[in-house]
Amino acid sequence: KVKGHSVRRGGGLFSRGRVSLWQAMVACYPGDGTGYVCHVDNPNGDGRCITCIYYLNKDWDVQQHGGLLQIYPEGHNVVANIEPLFDRLLIFWSDRRNPHEVKPAYATRYAHTLMHTRSHTHGRTKT
């Protein structure tokens, strides 16, 4: 089971009169073959628009440790294979354009995720 902790914090970046939040999460995959099924970070139009993932895995070998992130960009016949290498930053749209999954990890895998949330409700953020 993936262990994670998330927090929300208001921020002024990109706000322009709208409420703007960053939601943070640190995920730890325990290395027992745990992955994460294919999903979209914002399937319901809740305001999350950008996902940023920063990897914290020193000496990661995807052939030995697994844990590959696969992104299936909407409308494209390709798969983006992203290795969770130390000091790598990945940024992508949070909506249906980028369904993605984490393949099973066989070593402890860490990732810090930030999601920029932008409310379209003038003063209220959908949760």
PDB file of C-alpha atoms in Angstrom:
ATOM      1  CA  LYS A   1       0.000   0.000   0.000  1.00  0.00           C
ATOM      2  CA  VAL A   2       1.304   3.440  -0.934  1.00  0.00           C
ATOM      3  CA  LYS A   3       1.799   5.687   2.056  1.00  0.00           C
ATOM      4  CA  GLY A   4       1.341   9.382   1.522  1.00  0.00           C
ATOM      5  CA  HIS A   5       0.805  12.627   3.311  1.00  0.00           C
ATOM      6  CA  SER A   6      -0.803  15.644   1.700  1.00  0.00           C
ATOM      7  CA  VAL A   7      -1.281  19.268   2.629  1.00  0.00           C
ATOM      8  CA  ARG A   8      -2.927  22.241   0.954  1.00  0.00           C
ATOM      9  CA  ARG A   9      -1.528  25.726   0.959  1.00  0.00           C
ATOM     10  CA  GLY A  10      -2.764  28.909  -0.672  1.00  0.00           C
ATOM     11  CA  GLY A  11      -0.475  30.614  -3.117  1.00  0.00           C
ATOM     12  CA  GLY A  12      -0.492  33.618  -5.374  1.00  0.00           C
ATOM     13  CA  LEU A  13       1.172  32.043  -8.386  1.00  0.00           C
ATOM     14  CA  PHE A  14      -1.059  32.286 -11.473  1.00  0.00           C
ATOM     15  CA  SER A  15      -3.961  33.499  -9.333  1.00  0.00           C
ATOM     16  CA  ARG A  16      -5.128  36.691 -11.151  1.00  0.00           C
ATOM     17  CA  GLY A  17      -8.182  37.178  -8.974  1.00  0.00           C
ATOM     18  CA  ARG A  18      -8.937  33.510  -8.505  1.00  0.00           C
ATOM     19  CA  VAL A  19      -8.174  31.342  -5.518  1.00  0.00           C
ATOM     20  CA  SER A  20      -4.973  29.443  -6.166  1.00  0.00           C
ATOM     21  CA  LEU A  21      -3.724  26.496  -4.102  1.00  0.00           C
ATOM     22  CA  TRP A  22      -0.895  24.039  -4.187  1.00  0.00           C
ATOM     23  CA  GLN A  23      -1.667  20.574  -2.909  1.00  0.00           C
ATOM     24  CA  ALA A  24       1.431  18.654  -1.826  1.00  0.00           C
ATOM     25  CA  MET A  25       1.885  14.941  -1.292  1.00  0.00           C
ATOM     26  CA  VAL A  26       4.866  12.747  -0.524  1.00  0.00           C
ATOM     27  CA  ALA A  27       4.396   9.163  -1.655  1.00  0.00           C
ATOM     28  CA  CYS A  28       6.354   6.134  -0.491  1.00  0.00           C
ATOM     29  CA  TYR A  29       5.974   2.867  -2.379  1.00  0.00           C
ATOM     30  CA  PRO A  30       7.266   0.171   0.021  1.00  0.00           C
ATOM     31  CA  GLY A  31       9.041  -1.944  -2.606  1.00  0.00           C
ATOM     32  CA  ASP A  32       6.858  -5.025  -2.358  1.00  0.00           C
ATOM     33  CA  GLY A  33       5.550  -4.834  -5.925  1.00  0.00           C
ATOM     34  CA  THR A  34       3.139  -1.996  -5.193  1.00  0.00           C
ATOM     35  CA  GLY A  35       2.161   0.231  -8.093  1.00  0.00           C
ATOM     36  CA  TYR A  36      -0.688   2.617  -8.845  1.00  0.00           C
ATOM     37  CA  VAL A  37      -3.407   1.886 -11.399  1.00  0.00           C
ATOM     38  CA  CYS A  38      -3.957   4.053 -14.461  1.00  0.00           C
ATOM     39  CA  HIS A  39      -5.742   7.265 -13.473  1.00  0.00           C
ATOM     40  CA  VAL A  40      -6.137  10.971 -14.160  1.00  0.00           C
ATOM     41  CA  ASP A  41      -5.283  13.403 -11.348  1.00  0.00           C
ATOM     42  CA  ASN A  42      -8.297  15.594 -12.148  1.00  0.00           C
ATOM     43  CA  PRO A  43     -11.057  13.449 -13.662  1.00  0.00           C
ATOM     44  CA  ASN A  44     -13.951  15.654 -12.463  1.00  0.00           C
ATOM     45  CA  GLY A  45     -12.878  19.186 -13.360  1.00  0.00           C
ATOM     46  CA  ASP A  46     -12.152  20.098  -9.718  1.00  0.00           C
ATOM     47  CA  GLY A  47      -9.631  22.822 -10.568  1.00  0.00           C
ATOM     48  CA  ARG A  48      -6.391  20.841 -10.424  1.00  0.00           C
ATOM     49  CA  CYS A  49      -4.545  21.842 -13.567  1.00  0.00           C
ATOM     50  CA  ILE A  50      -0.809  21.087 -13.249  1.00  0.00           C
ATOM     51  CA  THR A  51       0.926  18.102 -11.671  1.00  0.00           C
ATOM     52  CA  CYS A  52       4.599  18.362 -10.703  1.00  0.00           C
ATOM     53  CA  ILE A  53       6.464  15.261  -9.531  1.00  0.00           C
ATOM     54  CA  TYR A  54       9.955  15.415  -8.051  1.00  0.00           C
ATOM     55  CA  TYR A  55      11.756  12.091  -7.617  1.00  0.00           C
ATOM     56  CA  LEU A  56      13.923  11.337  -4.571  1.00  0.00           C
ATOM     57  CA  ASN A  57      15.367   7.933  -5.509  1.00  0.00           C
ATOM     58  CA  LYS A  58      19.175   7.762  -5.501  1.00  0.00           C
ATOM     59  CA  ASP A  59      20.824   5.000  -7.540  1.00  0.00           C
ATOM     60  CA  TRP A  60      17.513   3.879  -9.056  1.00  0.00           C
ATOM     61  CA  ASP A  61      17.705   1.150 -11.696  1.00  0.00           C
ATOM     62  CA  VAL A  62      14.339   0.690 -13.377  1.00  0.00           C
ATOM     63  CA  GLN A  63      15.363  -2.736 -14.731  1.00  0.00           C
ATOM     64  CA  GLN A  64      16.006  -3.982 -11.184  1.00  0.00           C
ATOM     65  CA  HIS A  65      13.659  -1.782  -9.113  1.00  0.00           C
ATOM     66  CA  GLY A  66      10.710  -1.213 -11.463  1.00  0.00           C
ATOM     67  CA  GLY A  67       8.510   1.741 -10.481  1.00  0.00           C
ATOM     68  CA  LEU A  68       8.308   3.210 -13.981  1.00  0.00           C
ATOM     69  CA  LEU A  69       5.746   5.977 -14.509  1.00  0.00           C
ATOM     70  CA  GLN A  70       3.870   5.521 -17.770  1.00  0.00           C
ATOM     71  CA  ILE A  71       1.900   8.391 -19.291  1.00  0.00           C
ATOM     72  CA  TYR A  72      -0.602   7.773 -22.086  1.00  0.00           C
ATOM     73  CA  PRO A  73      -1.094  11.216 -23.698  1.00  0.00           C
ATOM     74  CA  GLU A  74      -4.635  11.610 -25.015  1.00  0.00           C
ATOM     75  CA  GLY A  75      -4.857  11.546 -28.789  1.00  0.00           C
ATOM     76  CA  HIS A  76      -1.358  10.126 -29.260  1.00  0.00           C
ATOM     77  CA  ASN A  77      -0.334   6.606 -30.098  1.00  0.00           C
ATOM     78  CA  VAL A  78       2.684   6.672 -27.764  1.00  0.00           C
ATOM     79  CA  VAL A  79       3.536   5.926 -24.160  1.00  0.00           C
ATOM     80  CA  ALA A  80       5.933   8.147 -22.231  1.00  0.00           C
ATOM     81  CA  ASN A  81       8.097   5.996 -19.959  1.00  0.00           C
ATOM     82  CA  ILE A  82       9.515   8.058 -17.094  1.00  0.00           C
ATOM     83  CA  GLU A  83      12.115   6.532 -14.792  1.00  0.00           C
ATOM     84  CA  PRO A  84      11.858   7.835 -11.204  1.00  0.00           C
ATOM     85  CA  LEU A  85      15.481   9.007 -11.087  1.00  0.00           C
ATOM     86  CA  PHE A  86      16.888  11.184  -8.311  1.00  0.00           C
ATOM     87  CA  ASP A  87      16.525  14.938  -8.865  1.00  0.00           C
ATOM     88  CA  ARG A  88      14.160  14.533 -11.840  1.00  0.00           C
ATOM     89  CA  LEU A  89      11.239  16.946 -12.099  1.00  0.00           C
ATOM     90  CA  LEU A  90       8.233  16.055 -14.227  1.00  0.00           C
ATOM     91  CA  ILE A  91       5.442  18.532 -15.066  1.00  0.00           C
ATOM     92  CA  PHE A  92       2.234  17.691 -16.933  1.00  0.00           C
ATOM     93  CA  TRP A  93      -1.421  18.709 -17.228  1.00  0.00           C
ATOM     94  CA  SER A  94      -3.575  17.109 -14.513  1.00  0.00           C
ATOM     95  CA  ASP A  95      -6.662  16.521 -16.662  1.00  0.00           C
ATOM     96  CA  ARG A  96      -7.713  13.763 -19.057  1.00  0.00           C
ATOM     97  CA  ARG A  97      -4.906  14.653 -21.472  1.00  0.00           C
ATOM     98  CA  ASN A  98      -2.452  12.625 -19.364  1.00  0.00           C
ATOM     99  CA  PRO A  99      -3.724   9.383 -17.882  1.00  0.00           C
ATOM    100  CA  HIS A 100      -0.824   7.679 -16.111  1.00  0.00           C
ATOM    101  CA  GLU A 101       0.149   4.771 -13.894  1.00  0.00           C
ATOM    102  CA  VAL A 102       3.037   3.627 -11.730  1.00  0.00           C
ATOM    103  CA  LYS A 103       4.293   0.155 -12.554  1.00  0.00           C
ATOM    104  CA  PRO A 104       5.132  -2.163  -9.616  1.00  0.00           C
ATOM    105  CA  ALA A 105       8.157  -1.037  -7.569  1.00  0.00           C
ATOM    106  CA  TYR A 106      10.512  -3.597  -6.038  1.00  0.00           C
ATOM    107  CA  ALA A 107      12.549  -1.134  -3.964  1.00  0.00           C
ATOM    108  CA  THR A 108      11.333   1.703  -1.748  1.00  0.00           C
ATOM    109  CA  ARG A 109      10.304   4.500  -4.131  1.00  0.00           C
ATOM    110  CA  TYR A 110       9.771   8.131  -3.109  1.00  0.00           C
ATOM    111  CA  ALA A 111       8.112  10.968  -4.982  1.00  0.00           C
ATOM    112  CA  HIS A 112       7.064  14.477  -3.946  1.00  0.00           C
ATOM    113  CA  THR A 113       4.017  15.666  -5.874  1.00  0.00           C
ATOM    114  CA  LEU A 114       2.636  19.187  -6.129  1.00  0.00           C
ATOM    115  CA  MET A 115      -0.673  19.871  -7.845  1.00  0.00           C
ATOM    116  CA  HIS A 116      -1.594  23.411  -8.721  1.00  0.00           C
ATOM    117  CA  THR A 117      -5.309  23.962  -8.136  1.00  0.00           C
ATOM    118  CA  ARG A 118      -7.124  26.880  -9.610  1.00  0.00           C
ATOM    119  CA  SER A 119     -10.680  27.682  -8.647  1.00  0.00           C
ATOM    120  CA  HIS A 120     -13.118  29.002 -11.187  1.00  0.00           C
ATOM    121  CA  THR A 121     -15.657  29.892  -8.508  1.00  0.00           C
ATOM    122  CA  HIS A 122     -14.345  33.349  -7.476  1.00  0.00           C
ATOM    123  CA  GLY A 123     -13.328  32.889  -3.868  1.00  0.00           C
ATOM    124  CA  ARG A 124     -14.162  29.245  -3.306  1.00  0.00           C
ATOM    125  CA  THR A 125     -12.076  26.253  -4.161  1.00  0.00           C
ATOM    126  CA  LYS A 126     -13.831  23.051  -5.069  1.00  0.00           C
ATOM    127  CA  THR A 127     -12.581  20.067  -3.107  1.00  0.00           C
TER     128      THR A 127
END
